[in-house]
Tab-separated table of C-alpha atoms in Angstrom:
chain	number	residue	atom	x	y	z
M	232	MET	CA	-12.320	-50.244	66.139
M	233	GLN	CA	-9.866	-52.549	67.884
M	234	THR	CA	-7.816	-50.967	70.636
M	235	SER	CA	-4.489	-49.757	69.285
M	236	ARG	CA	-1.709	-47.462	70.450
M	237	ILE	CA	-1.784	-44.540	68.038
M	238	ARG	CA	0.877	-41.892	67.615
M	239	GLY	CA	0.923	-39.070	65.100
M	240	LEU	CA	3.304	-36.814	63.228
M	241	VAL	CA	2.253	-33.446	61.806
M	242	LEU	CA	4.583	-32.245	59.054
M	243	ALA	CA	4.935	-28.549	59.935
M	244	ALA	CA	8.507	-27.725	58.889
M	245	GLY	CA	7.755	-26.159	55.495
M	246	LEU	CA	8.859	-22.643	54.586
M	247	GLY	CA	5.438	-21.529	53.394
M	248	THR	CA	7.064	-19.792	50.438
M	249	ARG	CA	3.982	-19.681	48.223
M	250	LEU	CA	1.944	-18.200	51.058
M	251	ARG	CA	4.131	-15.159	51.431
M	252	PRO	CA	3.865	-12.434	52.618
M	253	LEU	CA	1.640	-14.025	55.287
M	254	THR	CA	4.405	-16.430	56.335
M	255	GLU	CA	7.299	-13.995	56.427
M	256	VAL	CA	6.945	-13.425	60.174
M	257	THR	CA	4.478	-16.189	61.110
M	258	PRO	CA	4.922	-19.915	60.303
M	259	LYS	CA	2.056	-21.291	58.225
M	260	PRO	CA	0.879	-23.733	60.974
M	261	LEU	CA	0.144	-20.737	63.227
M	262	LEU	CA	-2.056	-18.830	60.791
M	263	PRO	CA	-5.544	-18.788	62.366
M	264	VAL	CA	-8.653	-20.281	60.838
M	265	VAL	CA	-11.855	-19.244	62.686
M	266	GLY	CA	-10.112	-18.717	65.982
M	267	LEU	CA	-7.658	-21.619	66.043
M	268	PRO	CA	-4.252	-22.028	64.335
M	269	ILE	CA	-4.161	-24.438	61.392
M	270	LEU	CA	-2.000	-26.751	63.489
M	271	GLY	CA	-4.518	-26.569	66.318
M	272	HIS	CA	-7.288	-27.883	64.050
M	273	THR	CA	-5.062	-30.849	63.139
M	274	LEU	CA	-4.033	-31.623	66.731
M	275	GLN	CA	-7.634	-31.378	67.855
M	276	GLN	CA	-8.628	-34.048	65.364
M	277	LEU	CA	-5.688	-36.298	66.238
M	278	ALA	CA	-6.658	-36.159	69.915
M	279	ALA	CA	-10.300	-36.911	69.070
M	280	ALA	CA	-9.184	-39.959	67.048
M	281	GLY	CA	-7.475	-41.470	70.094
M	282	CYS	CA	-3.890	-40.478	69.362
M	283	GLU	CA	-1.929	-40.952	72.588
M	284	ALA	CA	0.893	-38.526	71.642
M	285	ALA	CA	1.907	-36.489	68.597
M	286	ALA	CA	5.130	-35.185	67.162
M	287	ILE	CA	5.599	-31.958	65.209
M	288	ASN	CA	8.617	-31.331	62.990
M	289	LEU	CA	9.926	-27.763	62.962
M	290	HIS	CA	12.090	-25.565	60.763
M	291	HIS	CA	10.818	-22.107	59.712
M	292	ARG	CA	10.184	-20.049	62.875
M	293	GLY	CA	9.678	-23.244	64.774
M	294	GLU	CA	10.230	-21.507	68.129
M	295	GLN	CA	6.887	-19.765	67.676
M	296	ILE	CA	5.151	-23.118	67.344
M	297	ARG	CA	6.788	-24.440	70.505
M	298	GLU	CA	5.776	-21.308	72.404
M	299	ARG	CA	2.186	-21.477	71.214
M	300	PHE	CA	1.486	-25.158	71.894
M	301	GLY	CA	3.914	-26.145	74.648
M	302	ASP	CA	4.083	-29.715	75.871
M	303	SER	CA	0.516	-30.836	75.261
M	304	PHE	CA	-2.741	-30.067	73.449
M	305	ALA	CA	-6.192	-31.240	74.598
M	306	GLY	CA	-4.435	-33.580	77.018
M	307	MET	CA	-2.305	-35.116	74.240
M	308	PRO	CA	1.479	-34.944	74.869
M	309	LEU	CA	3.522	-33.202	72.189
M	310	VAL	CA	7.125	-33.730	71.154
M	311	TYR	CA	9.116	-31.668	68.700
M	312	SER	CA	11.649	-32.630	66.075
M	313	GLU	CA	13.950	-29.786	65.024
M	314	GLU	CA	15.146	-29.886	61.416
M	315	PRO	CA	18.108	-27.523	60.795
M	316	GLU	CA	17.974	-28.984	57.298
M	317	LEU	CA	14.560	-29.726	55.773
M	318	LEU	CA	14.190	-33.517	55.673
M	319	GLY	CA	11.094	-33.925	53.518
M	320	THR	CA	7.993	-36.044	54.052
M	321	LEU	CA	9.941	-39.302	54.507
M	322	GLY	CA	13.157	-38.014	56.025
M	323	ALA	CA	11.145	-36.422	58.857
M	324	LEU	CA	10.326	-39.930	60.155
M	325	HIS	CA	13.927	-40.945	60.810
M	326	PRO	CA	14.647	-38.791	63.872
M	327	LEU	CA	11.320	-39.969	65.333
M	328	LYS	CA	11.809	-43.710	64.838
M	329	SER	CA	11.902	-44.451	68.536
M	330	PHE	CA	8.900	-42.293	69.359
M	331	LEU	CA	6.744	-43.577	66.504
M	332	GLY	CA	7.987	-47.156	66.756
M	333	GLU	CA	6.317	-47.609	70.141
M	334	ALA	CA	2.861	-47.337	68.549
M	335	ASP	CA	0.737	-49.949	66.805
M	336	LEU	CA	0.027	-47.514	63.971
M	337	VAL	CA	1.138	-44.063	62.933
M	338	ILE	CA	-0.997	-41.226	61.569
M	339	LEU	CA	0.965	-38.890	59.347
M	340	ILE	CA	-0.701	-35.540	58.453
M	341	ASN	CA	0.480	-32.671	56.239
M	342	GLY	CA	0.565	-29.464	58.227
M	343	ASP	CA	-0.356	-27.398	55.157
M	344	SER	CA	-3.761	-29.043	54.733
M	345	LEU	CA	-7.123	-28.253	56.264
M	346	CYS	CA	-9.845	-30.898	56.372
M	347	ARG	CA	-12.332	-32.475	58.741
M	348	TRP	CA	-10.492	-35.732	58.259
M	349	PRO	CA	-12.438	-38.980	58.907
M	350	LEU	CA	-9.473	-40.304	60.901
M	351	ARG	CA	-11.351	-43.040	62.749
M	352	LYS	CA	-12.740	-44.371	59.507
M	353	LEU	CA	-9.283	-44.199	57.946
M	354	ILE	CA	-7.871	-46.237	60.824
M	355	ARG	CA	-10.627	-48.831	60.463
M	356	ARG	CA	-9.929	-49.157	56.735
M	357	PHE	CA	-6.201	-49.593	57.425
M	358	GLN	CA	-6.896	-52.340	59.949
M	359	ALA	CA	-9.496	-54.112	57.809
M	360	ASP	CA	-7.183	-54.106	54.790
M	361	GLU	CA	-4.193	-55.271	56.883
M	362	ALA	CA	-2.344	-52.663	54.909
M	363	LEU	CA	1.151	-51.362	55.132
M	364	ALA	CA	-0.278	-47.913	54.587
M	365	THR	CA	-3.709	-46.446	53.862
M	366	LEU	CA	-3.981	-43.004	52.291
M	367	LEU	CA	-6.963	-40.641	52.504
M	368	LEU	CA	-8.024	-39.390	49.096
M	369	THR	CA	-10.674	-36.795	48.341
M	370	SER	CA	-13.135	-36.734	45.478
M	371	SER	CA	-13.938	-33.041	46.144
M	372	ALA	CA	-10.686	-31.591	44.687
M	373	PRO	CA	-10.030	-31.290	40.939
M	374	VAL	CA	-7.407	-33.849	39.960
M	375	GLY	CA	-5.981	-31.641	37.212
M	376	GLN	CA	-4.873	-28.996	39.705
M	377	PHE	CA	-2.874	-31.462	41.831
M	378	GLY	CA	-0.550	-33.295	39.511
M	379	GLY	CA	-2.955	-35.855	38.123
M	380	GLY	CA	-3.904	-37.414	41.471
M	381	VAL	CA	-3.349	-40.900	42.857
M	382	GLY	CA	-4.531	-43.908	40.816
M	383	ILE	CA	-6.488	-46.678	42.553
M	384	ASP	CA	-8.069	-49.887	41.282
M	385	ARG	CA	-11.526	-51.399	42.005
M	386	GLU	CA	-10.322	-52.790	45.345
M	387	ARG	CA	-9.114	-49.307	46.402
M	388	ARG	CA	-5.489	-50.410	46.164
M	389	ILE	CA	-3.123	-47.677	45.020
M	390	VAL	CA	-1.474	-48.555	41.724
M	391	THR	CA	0.311	-45.325	40.837
M	392	PHE	CA	1.222	-41.971	42.372
M	393	ARG	CA	1.931	-40.203	39.097
M	394	SER	CA	0.128	-39.332	35.949
M	395	PHE	CA	0.944	-41.749	33.110
M	396	ARG	CA	1.527	-38.721	30.905
M	397	SER	CA	4.251	-37.436	33.272
M	398	GLY	CA	6.240	-40.619	33.246
M	399	GLY	CA	4.316	-42.700	35.743
M	400	PRO	CA	4.022	-46.457	35.245
M	401	GLU	CA	1.273	-47.785	33.029
M	402	PRO	CA	-1.667	-49.371	34.913
M	403	PRO	CA	-1.837	-53.149	35.221
M	404	SER	CA	-3.481	-54.731	32.215
M	405	GLY	CA	-7.268	-54.909	32.473
M	406	ASP	CA	-7.528	-52.676	35.547
M	407	SER	CA	-9.927	-49.755	35.670
M	408	ILE	CA	-8.087	-46.849	37.256
M	409	ARG	CA	-9.753	-44.019	39.101
M	410	ARG	CA	-7.864	-40.930	40.186
M	411	HIS	CA	-8.331	-38.809	43.277
M	412	VAL	CA	-6.330	-36.158	45.095
M	413	PHE	CA	-4.348	-37.052	48.186
M	414	ALA	CA	-6.012	-35.367	51.180
M	415	GLY	CA	-2.971	-34.970	53.359
M	416	ALA	CA	-3.452	-37.864	55.840
M	417	HIS	CA	-2.187	-41.433	55.885
M	418	VAL	CA	-1.976	-44.292	58.357
M	419	LEU	CA	1.006	-46.583	58.231
M	420	THR	CA	2.453	-49.497	60.132
M	421	PRO	CA	5.543	-48.717	62.221
M	422	SER	CA	7.356	-51.622	60.509
M	423	LEU	CA	7.852	-49.264	57.523
M	424	LEU	CA	10.169	-47.167	59.694
M	425	GLU	CA	12.807	-49.835	59.120
M	426	ARG	CA	12.993	-48.664	55.507
M	427	VAL	CA	13.713	-45.030	56.459
M	428	GLY	CA	17.315	-43.851	56.484
M	429	PRO	CA	18.825	-40.554	57.558
M	430	GLY	CA	18.738	-37.483	55.334
M	431	PRO	CA	16.185	-35.738	53.157
M	432	ALA	CA	13.710	-37.982	51.292
M	433	ASP	CA	10.224	-37.941	49.838
M	434	ILE	CA	7.680	-40.492	51.049
M	435	VAL	CA	6.274	-41.221	47.619
M	436	SER	CA	9.508	-41.746	45.673
M	437	GLY	CA	11.467	-43.066	48.663
M	438	LEU	CA	8.928	-45.443	50.191
M	439	TYR	CA	5.604	-45.957	48.470
M	440	GLU	CA	6.726	-46.294	44.870
M	441	PRO	CA	9.443	-48.842	45.765
M	442	ILE	CA	6.802	-50.887	47.615
M	443	LEU	CA	4.545	-50.825	44.515
M	444	ALA	CA	7.497	-51.814	42.327
M	445	GLU	CA	8.204	-54.828	44.526
M	446	GLY	CA	4.748	-56.238	43.760
M	447	GLY	CA	3.910	-59.596	45.258
M	448	ALA	CA	2.239	-59.769	48.683
M	449	GLU	CA	3.340	-56.288	49.711
M	450	GLY	CA	2.563	-54.701	46.388
M	451	GLY	CA	-1.176	-54.634	47.065
M	452	LYS	CA	-0.824	-53.387	50.597
M	453	ILE	CA	-1.003	-49.625	50.012
M	454	THR	CA	-4.697	-48.992	50.079
M	455	SER	CA	-6.980	-45.952	50.168
M	456	LEU	CA	-10.101	-44.419	51.618
M	457	VAL	CA	-11.956	-41.959	49.368
M	458	THR	CA	-13.914	-39.212	51.061
M	459	ALA	CA	-16.160	-36.518	49.667
M	460	ARG	CA	-15.305	-34.143	52.522
M	461	ALA	CA	-13.918	-30.764	51.581
M	462	TRP	CA	-10.123	-30.629	51.673
M	463	HIS	CA	-7.983	-27.558	51.286
M	464	ASP	CA	-4.329	-27.203	50.339
M	465	LEU	CA	-3.196	-23.942	51.942
M	466	GLY	CA	-0.298	-23.253	49.632
M	467	THR	CA	-1.320	-19.807	48.338
M	468	PRO	CA	-3.151	-16.732	49.681
M	469	GLN	CA	-6.146	-17.540	47.449
M	470	ARG	CA	-6.331	-21.095	48.808
M	471	PHE	CA	-5.921	-19.912	52.374
M	472	LEU	CA	-8.761	-17.449	51.845
M	473	ASP	CA	-10.977	-20.117	50.247
M	474	ALA	CA	-10.306	-22.556	53.114
M	475	THR	CA	-11.004	-20.002	55.812
M	476	VAL	CA	-14.222	-18.841	54.175
M	477	ASP	CA	-15.316	-22.461	53.786
M	478	TRP	CA	-14.757	-23.164	57.497
M	479	ALA	CA	-16.469	-19.893	58.486
M	480	ARG	CA	-19.475	-20.993	56.460
M	481	ALA	CA	-19.835	-23.938	58.875
M	482	GLY	CA	-21.984	-26.094	56.604
M	483	TRP	CA	-24.350	-23.475	55.220
M	484	PRO	CA	-25.034	-23.857	51.462
M	485	GLU	CA	-23.296	-21.103	49.579
M	486	ARG	CA	-26.579	-19.756	48.177
M	487	LEU	CA	-28.019	-19.291	51.706
M	488	TRP	CA	-24.936	-18.104	53.548
M	489	ARG	CA	-24.754	-14.399	54.250
M	490	HIS	CA	-23.308	-14.107	57.722
M	491	SER	CA	-19.664	-14.261	58.917
M	492	TRP	CA	-17.571	-15.798	61.622
M	493	ILE	CA	-16.628	-12.971	63.935
M	494	SER	CA	-14.523	-13.567	67.059
M	495	PRO	CA	-16.063	-12.381	70.308
M	496	GLU	CA	-12.837	-10.400	70.768
M	497	ALA	CA	-13.222	-8.483	67.460
M	498	VAL	CA	-15.008	-5.161	67.007
M	499	VAL	CA	-17.418	-4.409	64.177
M	500	GLU	CA	-18.697	-0.862	64.589
M	501	PRO	CA	-22.333	0.059	63.906
M	502	GLY	CA	-22.897	0.803	60.253
M	503	ALA	CA	-20.151	-1.568	59.064
M	504	ARG	CA	-21.094	-4.487	56.869
M	505	VAL	CA	-19.287	-7.828	57.082
M	506	ARG	CA	-20.421	-10.590	54.760
M	507	GLN	CA	-19.127	-14.126	54.150
M	508	SER	CA	-15.888	-13.380	56.013
M	509	ALA	CA	-13.799	-14.378	59.020
M	510	VAL	CA	-12.788	-11.710	61.542
M	511	GLU	CA	-10.195	-12.855	64.075
M	512	ALA	CA	-9.618	-11.672	67.647
M	513	GLY	CA	-8.454	-8.075	68.045
M	514	ALA	CA	-9.502	-7.079	64.530
M	515	LYS	CA	-11.629	-3.970	64.075
M	516	VAL	CA	-13.954	-2.881	61.267
M	517	ALA	CA	-14.805	0.826	61.387
M	518	ALA	CA	-18.176	2.374	60.736
M	519	GLY	CA	-19.244	2.518	57.115
M	520	ALA	CA	-16.710	-0.097	55.970
M	521	GLN	CA	-17.721	-3.071	53.796
M	522	VAL	CA	-15.903	-6.410	54.137
M	523	GLU	CA	-16.902	-9.177	51.765
M	524	ARG	CA	-15.467	-12.678	51.398
M	525	SER	CA	-12.301	-11.685	53.186
M	526	VAL	CA	-10.178	-12.677	56.191
M	527	LEU	CA	-9.111	-10.185	58.859
M	528	LEU	CA	-6.276	-11.644	60.916
M	529	PRO	CA	-5.636	-10.771	64.581
M	530	GLY	CA	-5.085	-7.117	65.340
M	531	SER	CA	-5.897	-5.917	61.834
M	532	ARG	CA	-7.875	-2.716	61.133
M	533	VAL	CA	-10.250	-1.702	58.359
M	534	GLY	CA	-10.767	2.041	58.309
M	535	LYS	CA	-13.976	4.054	57.859
M	536	GLY	CA	-15.616	3.802	54.469
M	537	CYS	CA	-13.285	1.071	53.183
M	538	VAL	CA	-14.384	-1.612	50.762
M	539	VAL	CA	-12.422	-4.846	51.229
M	540	ARG	CA	-13.293	-7.737	48.933
M	541	GLU	CA	-11.677	-11.150	48.430
M	542	SER	CA	-8.683	-10.061	50.448
M	543	ILE	CA	-6.611	-10.957	53.503
M	544	VAL	CA	-5.726	-8.250	55.988
M	545	GLY	CA	-2.682	-9.495	57.849
M	546	SER	CA	-1.973	-9.346	61.564
M	547	GLY	CA	-1.456	-5.782	62.705
M	548	ALA	CA	-2.118	-4.296	59.264
M	549	THR	CA	-4.351	-1.253	58.747
M	550	VAL	CA	-6.378	-0.497	55.628
M	551	PRO	CA	-6.507	3.332	55.537
M	552	PRO	CA	-9.936	4.978	55.580
M	553	GLY	CA	-11.684	5.207	52.242
M	554	THR	CA	-9.530	2.507	50.578
M	555	TRP	CA	-11.063	0.165	48.009
M	556	VAL	CA	-9.142	-3.117	47.816
M	557	GLU	CA	-9.794	-6.414	46.043
M	558	ARG	CA	-7.763	-9.638	45.836
M	559	ARG	CA	-4.835	-8.339	47.877
M	560	VAL	CA	-2.868	-9.374	50.937
M	561	ILE	CA	-2.387	-6.334	53.147
M	562	MET	CA	0.543	-6.426	55.563
M	563	PRO	CA	2.242	-3.828	57.761
M	564	GLN	CA	5.291	-2.261	56.100
M	565	ARG	CA	8.437	-3.548	57.778
M	566	GLU	CA	11.492	-1.375	58.247
M	567	GLY	CA	14.320	-2.403	55.956
M	568	VAL	CA	12.126	-4.655	53.822
M	569	PRO	CA	11.425	-3.117	50.403
M	570	PRO	CA	8.066	-3.863	48.732
M	571	GLY	CA	7.964	-6.248	45.813
M	572	LEU	CA	7.786	-5.133	42.207
M	573	ASP	CA	3.994	-5.676	42.069
M	574	ASP	CA	3.281	-4.289	45.548
M	575	SER	CA	1.886	-0.913	46.435
M	576	VAL	CA	2.321	0.992	49.702
M	577	VAL	CA	-0.520	3.035	51.134
M	578	GLY	CA	-0.512	4.545	54.619
M	579	GLY	CA	2.176	2.254	55.999
M	580	ALA	CA	0.566	-0.917	54.603
M	581	VAL	CA	1.901	-3.074	51.757
M	582	PHE	CA	-0.695	-4.336	49.282
M	583	THR	CA	0.370	-7.545	47.481
M	584	PRO	CA	-1.868	-8.817	44.620
M	585	PHE	CA	-3.078	-12.376	44.551
M	586	THR	CA	-1.583	-14.402	41.715
M	587	GLY	CA	-3.561	-16.692	39.493
M	588	PRO	CA	-7.308	-16.597	38.677
M	589	PRO	CA	-9.946	-15.862	41.331
M	590	SER	CA	-11.626	-18.816	42.981
M	591	GLY	CA	-14.997	-17.988	41.490
M	592	GLY	CA	-16.599	-18.805	44.852
């Protein structure tokens, strides 16, 4: 890889609405996955890819992110961009034009994704293609669940960002179009920053689709890299659970994996059984309890004789002894905050059911 100045931006300003109640008091980027916040996994990979500095945009409970990460991570300086008004995936670039414009290339990563991104390979593809932008796509995610995916031609050039059935443009005549899901990371040339104005805007409709519409020399300059690596969108409790369990599995085939990731600072009492789960620091599983394919966040408690399956026990929450729970988010009851219509309250904990079908994993 040729030597380049690389700077990054992690989009971390979202409200995390679909991930509630987990995000009511904690911003999504700070939710832990096997001992490290989601944002920490992303910053770790940016630093490993040679990023000289990274920016993070902030909105919902952004002060917690500042406090957690400070001015640097793994020796990589951090800067923050406050958004009193959410600016979207393209608008977020405008306040950072000076910072990002000093680089030779920019890595833009969605803060609500989890993946072992092949960032170095993505950069090499971007440079080899002499592209305006190169997007990472994954073949491991079902296209139908993510809006029809991104359409690419035989040369890996992106030809459409929308399903033809939903009003997207028809493919060029004679082209064979393959579709894959966007995996939350792209590399772009800083020259594209000249196209970004102030105010809220979406990067697809406000930047990429106009470039495709222009055609000509620039029209073929949005390219792609397709990876088979697992990628997770963390938009819902079920998806957060699936992603965390996948990372806890650490490469073991599902049919062989029986153990769990348990923090050295967690307590699992003798006689408790923890299987295919992640147990964060400060969590405690009492004797006789069974925890299966679940996530126990920091400071959570599972009482004696409990059965917890396919669930997330939130930070500081306690599952009362003898409770049987499945496909629920369990959070501490907060004073002045009434439970939802579908919630139940047991022993000072609020049990919120997962929505949608189970993962089947």
